[in-house]
Amino acid sequence: MRHHATPSGGVFATGAVHGVPGCTTAPGAWPPRRTAPHGRALDPHPTDPDEEVVPAAAHPWERPLLALGVTVTLTLAAVLLRLVWTVTGSPLGTALALVAVPLACWSVRGLRYARERAESVRISPTQFPEAYRVVVELAREMGLNRTPEAYVRTRPCSARADAAAHGLRRYLVLPDTLFDRGELRDRDALAFLVAHQVGHVAAGHTGYWRRLATLGADLVPGLGAALSRAAEYTADDHAHAHVPEGTHAVRLLAGGPALYPRVNLGEMAARAHTDRGCSLLLYHLLSHRPSNTRRMAALRDRARRGRVFL
């Protein structure tokens, strides 16, 4: 989305301004948007290619939690190496312990990528071409040097989309619930979910070194989950900045492909501020993803950032 100056000195964007929560198009400010071949809206005001596009900002809690997670990981690694040295007294044993965890992490990521390559349908110009065009366009808009590979995963493995990486390759996994007999059920919803996953890639969430540096955070109850929730909100901000018309896609997570059109997004978002209870709070603190109610609330009210803790 590109910025457009207004006579009063403000800034409008078609749909939303990148990285600026709460900044939306004034009613009637712009003519109807043109539609791309794959169903996504195009900017009705072509602008100079040198015009700056502001990326979506990270959630305020993401960087502090990332720094804390890295600190915990380094501390635990130092303790582990000290323990191995004390028990074995062997430089070789200590060196093996130093490379064992990074090697295991690399292998797990490689096997996960291999599973998708071996079992899932790859999205390409000839397989799910509409979805392929959405992935290519969003990757370009977010400034990625290489378009991530994309796959369709059939149930019962997972009903959620996913983003991951191995080596220099980044890839997305989309659930088959987004398609109906090979055709897209909802183009805007698919574009939003793809933008969310590409947002993870653009924000560096899928990188090997980041994952390795935050392994220790997962051993601290609540810390790894909180970092994951903050990263999810960051990816949602990327998606909203590029595909604001597709925010209703979060209803898919609550109602599924059959019932989601009847899910009242506003009613569910309101419950994020009214539902209370110790067990509910504990669930929020331990979950690796924001709850559907909190995520909907954050997407509806762009003046507030998503709630990571209380």
Coordinates of C-alpha atoms in Angstrom, one line a residue:
M1 CA 0.0 0.0 0.0
R2 CA 1.4 3.4 -0.9
H3 CA 1.1 6.7 0.9
H4 CA -1.0 9.5 -0.6
A5 CA -0.7 13.1 0.8
T6 CA -3.9 14.9 1.5
P7 CA -4.4 18.7 1.2
S8 CA -4.5 19.0 5.0
G9 CA -1.1 17.4 5.4
G10 CA -2.4 14.0 6.6
V11 CA -1.7 10.6 5.1
F12 CA -4.2 8.3 3.6
A13 CA -3.7 4.8 2.2
T14 CA -5.9 2.6 0.1
G15 CA -7.2 0.3 2.8
A16 CA -4.4 1.0 5.4
V17 CA -0.9 2.5 5.6
H18 CA 1.9 0.0 6.1
G19 CA 2.9 -0.4 9.6
V20 CA 0.5 2.3 11.0
P21 CA -2.2 0.6 13.0
G22 CA -5.5 2.5 12.8
C23 CA -4.8 4.4 9.7
T24 CA -7.5 3.6 7.2
T25 CA -9.1 5.2 4.1
A26 CA -11.7 7.9 4.8
P27 CA -15.1 6.9 3.3
G28 CA -15.4 8.3 -0.2
A29 CA -11.8 9.6 -0.2
W30 CA -10.9 7.5 -3.2
P31 CA -12.7 6.0 -6.2
P32 CA -13.5 2.3 -6.2
R33 CA -10.5 0.0 -6.3
R34 CA -9.6 -1.9 -9.3
T35 CA -9.3 -5.7 -9.0
A36 CA -6.4 -7.8 -9.9
P37 CA -6.8 -11.1 -11.9
H38 CA -6.5 -13.1 -8.7
G39 CA -9.2 -11.0 -6.9
R40 CA -7.0 -8.7 -4.8
A41 CA -7.6 -5.0 -4.9
L42 CA -5.2 -2.8 -6.7
D43 CA -4.2 0.8 -5.9
P44 CA -6.4 3.0 -8.1
H45 CA -3.7 5.7 -8.0
P46 CA -0.5 4.5 -9.7
T47 CA 2.4 6.3 -8.1
D48 CA 6.1 6.8 -8.6
P49 CA 8.0 3.5 -8.2
D50 CA 10.5 5.4 -6.0
E51 CA 7.8 6.2 -3.5
E52 CA 8.7 4.8 -0.1
V53 CA 6.6 2.0 1.4
V54 CA 6.8 1.8 5.2
P55 CA 7.0 -1.8 6.5
A56 CA 4.8 -3.0 9.3
A57 CA 6.4 -2.5 12.7
A58 CA 7.1 -5.3 15.1
H59 CA 4.8 -5.7 18.0
P60 CA 6.1 -3.7 21.0
W61 CA 6.7 -6.8 23.0
E62 CA 8.5 -8.9 20.4
R63 CA 12.0 -7.4 20.7
P64 CA 12.1 -7.3 24.5
L65 CA 10.9 -10.9 24.6
L66 CA 13.4 -11.9 21.9
A67 CA 16.3 -10.4 23.8
L68 CA 15.2 -12.2 27.0
G69 CA 14.8 -15.5 25.1
V70 CA 18.3 -15.2 23.6
T71 CA 19.8 -14.4 27.0
V72 CA 18.1 -17.4 28.5
T73 CA 19.4 -19.6 25.7
L74 CA 22.9 -18.4 26.0
T75 CA 22.8 -18.9 29.8
L76 CA 21.5 -22.5 29.5
A77 CA 24.1 -23.3 26.8
A78 CA 26.8 -22.1 29.1
V79 CA 25.5 -24.1 32.0
L80 CA 25.2 -27.2 29.8
L81 CA 28.8 -26.9 28.5
R82 CA 30.1 -26.4 32.0
L83 CA 28.3 -29.5 33.2
V84 CA 29.6 -31.6 30.3
W85 CA 33.1 -30.3 30.9
T86 CA 32.8 -31.1 34.7
V87 CA 31.5 -34.6 34.1
T88 CA 33.8 -35.7 31.2
G89 CA 36.8 -33.3 31.4
S90 CA 37.1 -33.9 27.7
P91 CA 37.5 -31.1 25.1
L92 CA 36.1 -33.5 22.5
G93 CA 33.0 -34.3 24.5
T94 CA 32.4 -30.6 25.2
A95 CA 32.8 -29.8 21.5
L96 CA 30.3 -32.5 20.6
A97 CA 27.8 -31.1 23.1
L98 CA 28.3 -27.7 21.5
V99 CA 27.3 -28.8 18.1
A100 CA 24.7 -31.5 19.0
V101 CA 21.8 -29.1 19.6
P102 CA 22.4 -26.9 16.5
L103 CA 22.8 -30.1 14.4
A104 CA 19.6 -31.5 15.8
C105 CA 17.7 -28.3 15.2
W106 CA 19.0 -28.3 11.6
S107 CA 17.9 -31.9 11.1
V108 CA 14.4 -31.4 12.4
R109 CA 13.9 -28.4 10.2
G110 CA 15.2 -30.4 7.2
L111 CA 12.9 -33.3 7.9
R112 CA 9.9 -31.0 8.2
Y113 CA 10.7 -29.4 4.9
A114 CA 11.2 -32.8 3.3
R115 CA 7.8 -33.9 4.5
E116 CA 6.1 -31.1 2.7
R117 CA 8.1 -31.7 -0.5
A118 CA 7.3 -35.4 -0.4
E119 CA 3.7 -35.3 0.7
S120 CA 2.1 -32.0 -0.1
V121 CA 0.9 -30.4 -3.4
R122 CA 3.2 -27.6 -4.4
I123 CA 1.4 -24.3 -5.5
S124 CA 2.7 -23.3 -8.9
P125 CA 1.6 -21.5 -12.1
T126 CA -0.2 -24.8 -13.2
Q127 CA -1.4 -26.0 -9.8
F128 CA -3.6 -23.5 -7.9
P129 CA -2.5 -20.6 -10.2
E130 CA -4.6 -18.0 -8.4
A131 CA -3.0 -18.8 -5.1
Y132 CA 0.4 -18.8 -6.8
R133 CA -0.1 -15.2 -8.1
V134 CA -1.1 -14.1 -4.6
V135 CA 2.0 -15.5 -3.1
V136 CA 4.3 -13.9 -5.8
E137 CA 2.7 -10.5 -5.5
L138 CA 2.7 -10.4 -1.7
A139 CA 6.4 -11.5 -1.6
R140 CA 7.3 -8.7 -4.0
E141 CA 5.3 -6.2 -2.0
M142 CA 7.0 -7.1 1.2
G143 CA 10.5 -6.8 -0.3
L144 CA 11.5 -10.5 -0.3
N145 CA 14.4 -11.3 -2.7
R146 CA 13.0 -14.8 -3.3
T147 CA 9.4 -15.9 -3.5
P148 CA 8.7 -18.5 -0.8
E149 CA 7.7 -21.9 -2.0
A150 CA 4.1 -22.7 -1.1
Y151 CA 2.3 -26.0 -0.5
V152 CA -1.2 -27.2 0.1
R153 CA -1.5 -29.6 3.0
T154 CA -4.4 -31.9 3.2
R155 CA -6.2 -32.8 6.4
P156 CA -6.0 -34.3 9.0
C157 CA -2.4 -32.9 9.5
S158 CA -3.5 -29.3 10.2
A159 CA -6.2 -26.8 9.5
R160 CA -3.9 -23.9 10.0
A161 CA -1.5 -22.1 7.6
D162 CA 2.2 -22.2 8.5
A163 CA 5.5 -20.6 7.5
A164 CA 8.9 -22.2 8.0
A165 CA 12.4 -22.5 6.4
H166 CA 15.3 -24.7 5.9
G167 CA 18.7 -23.4 4.8
L168 CA 18.1 -20.5 2.3
R169 CA 14.6 -21.7 1.4
R170 CA 11.5 -20.3 2.9
Y171 CA 8.1 -22.0 2.4
L172 CA 4.5 -21.6 3.3
V173 CA 1.9 -24.3 4.0
L174 CA -1.8 -23.6 3.4
P175 CA -4.6 -25.9 4.5
D176 CA -6.9 -27.5 1.9
T177 CA -9.9 -25.9 3.7
L178 CA -9.1 -22.7 1.7
F179 CA -10.0 -24.5 -1.5
D180 CA -13.2 -26.0 -2.9
R181 CA -12.7 -28.5 -5.7
G182 CA -9.4 -26.7 -6.5
E183 CA -11.0 -23.2 -6.6
L184 CA -10.5 -20.6 -3.9
R185 CA -13.3 -20.3 -1.4
D186 CA -12.6 -16.7 -0.6
R187 CA -9.8 -14.8 -2.4
D188 CA -9.5 -12.0 0.1
A189 CA -9.3 -14.5 3.0
L190 CA -6.6 -16.5 1.3
A191 CA -4.7 -13.3 0.5
F192 CA -4.8 -12.3 4.1
L193 CA -3.6 -15.7 5.4
V194 CA -0.8 -15.8 2.8
A195 CA 0.2 -12.2 3.8
H196 CA 0.3 -13.3 7.4
Q197 CA 2.7 -16.1 6.6
V198 CA 4.8 -14.0 4.2
G199 CA 4.9 -11.5 7.1
H200 CA 6.5 -14.1 9.3
V201 CA 9.2 -14.6 6.6
A202 CA 9.7 -10.8 6.1
A203 CA 10.0 -10.3 9.9
G204 CA 12.7 -13.0 10.2
H205 CA 10.6 -15.3 12.3
T206 CA 11.5 -18.4 10.2
G207 CA 15.3 -18.0 10.3
Y208 CA 17.5 -20.8 11.6
W209 CA 19.6 -18.6 13.8
R210 CA 16.6 -17.0 15.4
R211 CA 15.1 -20.4 16.2
L212 CA 18.3 -21.7 17.6
A213 CA 18.9 -18.6 19.7
T214 CA 15.4 -18.9 21.3
L215 CA 15.3 -22.6 22.0
G216 CA 16.0 -21.9 25.7
A217 CA 12.9 -19.7 25.9
D218 CA 10.7 -22.7 25.3
L219 CA 12.1 -24.3 28.4
V220 CA 10.8 -21.4 30.6
P221 CA 7.1 -21.7 31.2
G222 CA 5.3 -18.9 29.4
L223 CA 8.4 -17.2 27.9
G224 CA 8.5 -19.0 24.6
A225 CA 4.7 -18.9 24.3
A226 CA 4.7 -15.1 24.9
L227 CA 7.4 -14.6 22.2
S228 CA 5.3 -16.7 19.8
R229 CA 2.2 -14.7 20.5
A230 CA 4.0 -11.4 19.9
A231 CA 5.3 -12.7 16.6
E232 CA 1.8 -13.7 15.5
Y233 CA 0.6 -10.2 16.2
T234 CA 3.5 -8.8 14.1
A235 CA 2.6 -11.1 11.2
D236 CA -1.1 -10.0 11.5
D237 CA 0.1 -6.3 11.3
H238 CA 2.0 -7.2 8.0
A239 CA -1.2 -8.9 6.7
H240 CA -3.5 -6.0 7.6
A241 CA -1.0 -3.5 6.1
H242 CA -1.2 -5.3 2.7
V243 CA -4.6 -7.0 2.7
P244 CA -6.9 -5.0 5.0
E245 CA -10.0 -6.2 3.1
G246 CA -9.2 -9.8 4.1
T247 CA -9.2 -9.5 7.9
H248 CA -12.4 -11.5 8.1
A249 CA -10.1 -14.5 7.4
V250 CA -9.7 -14.9 11.1
R251 CA -13.3 -16.2 11.2
L252 CA -12.0 -19.3 9.5
L253 CA -10.0 -20.2 12.5
A254 CA -13.1 -20.0 14.7
G255 CA -15.8 -21.3 12.5
G256 CA -14.1 -23.4 9.9
P257 CA -14.7 -23.3 6.1
A258 CA -18.4 -24.2 6.4
L259 CA -19.5 -22.0 9.3
Y260 CA -17.2 -19.0 9.1
P261 CA -19.5 -16.7 7.1
R262 CA -22.0 -16.8 10.0
V263 CA -19.3 -16.0 12.7
N264 CA -19.9 -12.5 14.1
L265 CA -16.4 -11.1 14.2
G266 CA -17.5 -8.0 16.3
E267 CA -19.2 -10.1 18.9
M268 CA -16.2 -12.4 19.3
A269 CA -13.8 -9.4 19.5
A270 CA -15.9 -7.9 22.2
R271 CA -15.5 -11.0 24.4
A272 CA -11.8 -10.3 24.5
H273 CA -12.6 -7.4 26.9
T274 CA -15.5 -9.0 28.8
D275 CA -14.5 -12.6 29.4
R276 CA -12.6 -13.0 32.7
G277 CA -11.4 -15.9 34.8
C278 CA -8.2 -17.4 36.3
S279 CA -8.3 -20.4 34.0
L280 CA -8.9 -18.3 31.0
L281 CA -5.9 -16.0 31.9
L282 CA -3.7 -19.1 32.4
Y283 CA -4.8 -20.4 29.0
H284 CA -3.8 -17.1 27.4
L285 CA -0.4 -17.1 29.1
L286 CA 0.5 -20.6 28.0
S287 CA -0.9 -20.6 24.4
H288 CA 1.6 -20.1 21.6
R289 CA -1.0 -18.3 19.5
P290 CA -3.2 -15.4 20.4
S291 CA -6.7 -16.6 21.1
N292 CA -9.3 -16.0 18.4
T293 CA -11.1 -13.4 20.5
R294 CA -7.9 -11.4 21.2
R295 CA -6.7 -11.7 17.7
M296 CA -10.1 -10.4 16.3
A297 CA -10.1 -7.6 18.8
A298 CA -6.6 -6.5 17.7
L299 CA -7.6 -6.5 14.0
R300 CA -10.8 -4.6 14.7
D301 CA -9.4 -1.9 16.9
R302 CA -6.1 -0.8 15.2
A303 CA -5.6 1.9 17.8
R304 CA -4.5 -0.9 20.2
R305 CA -1.8 -3.5 19.8
G306 CA -2.6 -7.1 20.5
R307 CA -2.6 -8.3 24.1
V308 CA 0.3 -10.6 24.9
F309 CA -0.2 -10.9 28.6
L310 CA -3.1 -9.6 30.6

